[in-house]
Amino acid sequence: GAGVSQSPSNKVTEKGKDVELRCDPISGHTALYWYRQSLGQGLEFLIYFQGNSAPDKSGLPSDRFSAERTGGSVSTLTIQRTQQEDSAVYLCASSLIPGSSGRNQPQHFGDGTRLSIL
Amino acid sequence: ILNVEQSPQSLHVQEGDSTNFTCSFPSSNFYALHWYRWETAKSPEALFVMTLNGDEKKKGRISATLNTKEGYSYLYIKGSQPEDSATYLCAFYPGTYKYIFGTGTRLKVLA
């Protein structure tokens, strides 16, 4: 399909291990967002990409979190030395650039990666 | 700190009832307000993008209104059906990359 694709859908790993989450946005969508939802919390902004650059990474919770985007397409979110508090659903969304064509664009979300740290 | 609040946090209604919920957001630096529906085990789906004060949008039995001067938006569901059961999220966009989401209203429609 032409939607946002995330992988893996579920990931269980031991505390201290590194994990890599992948997002494949809709073709042509220049804007890409990462969010997470911890149990009982709302959607928390992590990072925004415009093309390959990240003008806003203010939501990354610590230096254990990093993200990159290559070719203006696929993005990976890496969490190093995972902690139990990293357990959450990580969602990726893409859109046309906000405000492009004078209209604000809705975000299109993937199904998320459910990350569980033991 | 920009804060977006949604109320109620959750509600149960009977099939056929009409219902509404509220999203409150900062009245300054407004650019857009989004509504999303998030069903269990699915990804959030965009319902409405609202940009103008006084906007009213409708999609089937669901409609939304926007008051940017006082900083609130209402989402209405007429004649609720079990398939309307979901979490309804609003997201405030101040025009500076970051969307601020509310914690959502969890709706359960009882058959």
Coordinates of C-alpha atoms in Angstrom, one line a residue, chain A residues 2-104:
Chain A
A2 CA 0.9 3.7 -0.1
G3 CA 0.7 4.3 3.6
V4 CA 3.4 4.9 6.2
S5 CA 5.2 1.7 7.1
Q6 CA 7.0 1.0 10.4
S7 CA 9.1 -1.9 11.4
P8 CA 9.3 -4.0 13.5
S9 CA 5.7 -3.9 14.7
N10 CA 6.8 -5.3 18.1
K11 CA 10.2 -5.4 19.7
V12 CA 11.1 -7.0 23.0
T13 CA 14.6 -6.6 24.2
E14 CA 16.7 -6.6 27.4
K15 CA 17.6 -3.5 29.3
G16 CA 20.9 -2.2 28.1
K17 CA 20.6 -3.3 24.5
D18 CA 20.4 -1.0 21.5
V19 CA 17.3 -0.9 19.3
E20 CA 16.6 0.5 15.8
L21 CA 13.2 1.4 14.7
R22 CA 12.4 2.1 11.0
C23 CA 9.9 4.3 9.3
D24 CA 9.1 4.4 5.6
P25 CA 7.0 7.5 4.8
I26 CA 4.5 8.1 2.0
S27 CA 6.4 8.9 -1.2
G28 CA 6.7 12.6 -1.7
H29 CA 6.1 13.6 1.9
T30 CA 8.9 15.8 2.9
A31 CA 7.9 16.2 6.6
L32 CA 8.5 13.2 8.9
Y33 CA 7.7 13.1 12.7
W34 CA 8.5 10.6 15.4
Y35 CA 6.3 10.4 18.5
R36 CA 5.9 8.0 21.4
Q37 CA 3.1 7.1 23.6
S38 CA 3.9 5.7 27.0
L39 CA 1.3 3.9 29.1
G40 CA -1.4 6.3 30.1
Q41 CA 0.2 9.3 28.4
G42 CA -0.6 11.3 25.3
L43 CA 1.4 11.5 22.1
E44 CA 4.8 12.9 22.9
F45 CA 6.7 14.7 20.1
L46 CA 10.3 13.4 19.6
I47 CA 11.7 14.8 16.4
Y48 CA 10.8 16.5 13.1
F49 CA 12.5 16.0 9.8
Q50 CA 12.2 18.3 6.8
G51 CA 13.9 16.4 4.1
N52 CA 17.0 14.9 5.6
S53 CA 17.5 17.7 8.2
A54 CA 16.0 17.8 11.6
P55 CA 15.2 21.4 12.5
D56 CA 13.5 20.4 15.7
K57 CA 14.8 17.5 17.8
S58 CA 13.8 19.1 21.1
G59 CA 11.6 16.2 22.1
L60 CA 14.4 13.6 22.2
P61 CA 14.4 12.6 25.9
S62 CA 18.1 12.0 26.3
D63 CA 21.4 11.6 24.3
R64 CA 20.6 7.8 24.1
F65 CA 18.1 8.7 21.5
S66 CA 19.1 9.6 17.9
A67 CA 17.4 9.7 14.5
E68 CA 18.4 10.1 11.0
R69 CA 16.7 10.3 7.6
T70 CA 18.4 9.5 4.3
G71 CA 17.4 10.3 0.8
G72 CA 14.5 12.3 2.1
S73 CA 12.7 9.0 2.7
V74 CA 13.4 6.3 5.2
S75 CA 14.1 7.3 8.8
T76 CA 15.5 5.3 11.7
L77 CA 15.2 6.0 15.3
T78 CA 17.9 4.5 17.4
I79 CA 17.8 4.0 21.2
Q80 CA 21.1 3.1 22.8
R81 CA 21.4 1.3 26.2
T82 CA 17.7 0.9 26.5
Q83 CA 16.0 1.5 29.9
Q84 CA 12.7 0.2 31.1
E85 CA 11.2 3.7 30.9
D86 CA 11.8 3.6 27.1
S87 CA 8.9 1.0 26.8
A88 CA 6.3 2.7 24.7
V89 CA 4.6 2.7 21.3
Y90 CA 6.7 4.6 18.9
L91 CA 4.8 6.2 16.0
C92 CA 6.0 7.7 12.8
A93 CA 4.0 10.2 10.7
S94 CA 4.6 11.9 7.4
S95 CA 3.0 14.8 5.6
L96 CA 3.6 17.4 3.0
I97 CA 5.5 20.4 4.5
P98 CA 3.2 22.1 7.0
G99 CA 1.7 25.2 5.5
S100 CA 2.6 24.2 1.9
S101 CA 0.3 25.5 -0.7
G102 CA -1.2 27.8 1.9
R103 CA -2.9 24.9 3.6
N104 CA -2.0 22.9 6.7

